[in-house]
XYZ file of C-alpha atoms in Angstrom:
134
model
C 18.321 65.351 31.041
C 15.678 64.934 33.798
C 13.460 67.759 32.247
C 13.514 65.929 28.829
C 12.678 62.477 30.344
C 9.768 63.653 32.451
C 7.598 65.004 29.491
C 8.424 61.766 27.650
C 7.189 59.587 30.505
C 4.080 61.659 30.813
C 3.349 61.239 27.114
C 3.936 57.508 27.328
C 1.657 57.225 30.345
C -1.015 59.170 28.589
C -0.802 57.055 25.479
C -0.898 53.939 27.564
C -3.779 55.196 29.610
C -5.686 56.199 26.542
C -5.228 52.771 25.025
C -6.176 50.839 28.195
C -9.060 53.238 28.777
C -10.567 52.660 25.416
C -10.218 48.987 25.712
C -11.944 48.665 29.110
C -15.494 49.101 27.834
C -14.844 46.231 25.352
C -13.705 43.749 28.057
C -15.899 40.834 28.575
C -15.759 37.546 30.280
C -14.097 35.045 28.089
C -14.103 31.320 28.859
C -12.022 28.803 26.988
C -12.632 25.010 27.208
C -9.670 23.057 26.018
C -10.789 19.515 25.260
C -7.895 18.250 23.131
C -4.133 18.840 22.853
C -2.163 19.614 19.838
C -3.148 17.380 17.037
C -0.128 16.177 14.761
C -0.956 15.526 11.144
C -1.277 11.754 10.367
C 1.447 10.401 8.086
C -0.428 8.922 5.110
C 0.861 7.261 1.938
C -1.123 7.906 -1.292
C 0.446 6.137 -4.239
C -0.817 6.826 -7.716
C -4.287 5.278 -8.386
C -4.564 2.783 -11.130
C -6.187 3.761 -14.457
C -5.670 6.571 -16.981
C -6.706 9.411 -14.729
C -5.385 7.637 -11.604
C -2.173 9.792 -11.125
C -4.073 13.103 -11.473
C -6.840 11.928 -9.085
C -4.321 10.795 -6.434
C -2.558 14.157 -6.711
C -5.814 15.928 -6.077
C -6.582 13.716 -3.014
C -3.008 14.272 -1.721
C -3.274 18.031 -2.040
C -6.745 18.161 -0.398
C -5.628 15.977 2.594
C -2.474 18.072 3.037
C -4.495 21.331 2.998
C -6.802 20.034 5.614
C -3.901 20.115 8.141
C -4.856 16.813 9.557
C -2.710 14.688 7.307
C 1.000 14.681 6.286
C 1.240 12.927 2.927
C 4.556 10.999 2.580
C 6.745 11.656 -0.483
C 6.212 8.931 -3.122
C 9.999 8.462 -3.537
C 10.027 6.944 -0.101
C 7.549 4.141 -1.019
C 8.996 0.589 -0.854
C 5.974 -1.266 -2.278
C 4.576 -0.439 -5.688
C 0.770 -0.911 -5.711
C -0.296 -2.845 -8.809
C -3.640 -4.027 -7.551
C -5.557 -1.609 -5.327
C -7.860 -4.283 -4.132
C -5.116 -6.519 -2.818
C -4.032 -6.276 0.798
C -0.739 -4.327 0.975
C 2.493 -5.481 2.471
C 1.967 -3.618 5.762
C 5.630 -3.959 6.843
C 6.748 -2.032 3.822
C 4.642 0.887 4.805
C 5.677 0.642 8.482
C 9.250 1.215 7.459
C 8.414 4.669 6.110
C 6.286 5.488 9.166
C 3.063 5.641 7.193
C 0.053 5.233 9.600
C -2.513 5.041 6.759
C -2.489 4.089 3.103
C -4.967 4.968 0.398
C -5.087 2.863 -2.758
C -7.506 3.266 -5.537
C -8.401 3.055 -9.155
C -10.117 5.476 -11.548
C -11.982 4.463 -14.692
C -14.163 6.097 -17.269
C -17.624 4.803 -17.740
C -19.314 4.320 -21.119
C -21.577 7.379 -20.508
C -18.508 9.603 -19.797
C -18.728 9.613 -16.057
C -15.637 8.962 -14.032
C -15.707 6.179 -11.476
C -13.276 6.135 -8.558
C -12.900 3.436 -6.003
C -10.565 3.505 -2.984
C -9.386 1.530 0.020
C -8.153 3.048 3.256
C -5.717 0.814 5.117
C -4.633 1.014 8.756
C -0.993 0.186 8.626
C -0.378 -0.531 12.208
C -3.737 -2.283 12.624
C -2.927 -4.482 9.500
C -6.485 -4.017 8.191
C -8.722 -2.178 5.898
C -10.581 0.694 7.425
C -12.849 1.940 4.630
C -13.550 1.658 0.949
C -14.646 -0.874 -1.540
């Protein structure tokens, strides 16, 4: 048993030495500066936008925000308030209940020349105020 184990240890040591030896020339001084901790995605509610293309545009916005990794879109089935006027101030308490920290409302319309016009408002749910949009 001992004679079988010794050659195996020698081979393992040689393989390890070869691996470490070939990695040594590539070693360099690496400095990491950590300035922020783990960022949790922001829970955001994105109801269907008003207008004919509204639902499709809101789905695109939802998918893009989710893919960014910075936002966690909330399932529409959880929404308490149904947005009928994207320009009106939302009932903030209805959005707090589902833990939304932000809300995006909007409308989409087609212009006479064929262009699509989209308007949005970004609401800070816990700040009870509009953050962006027109």
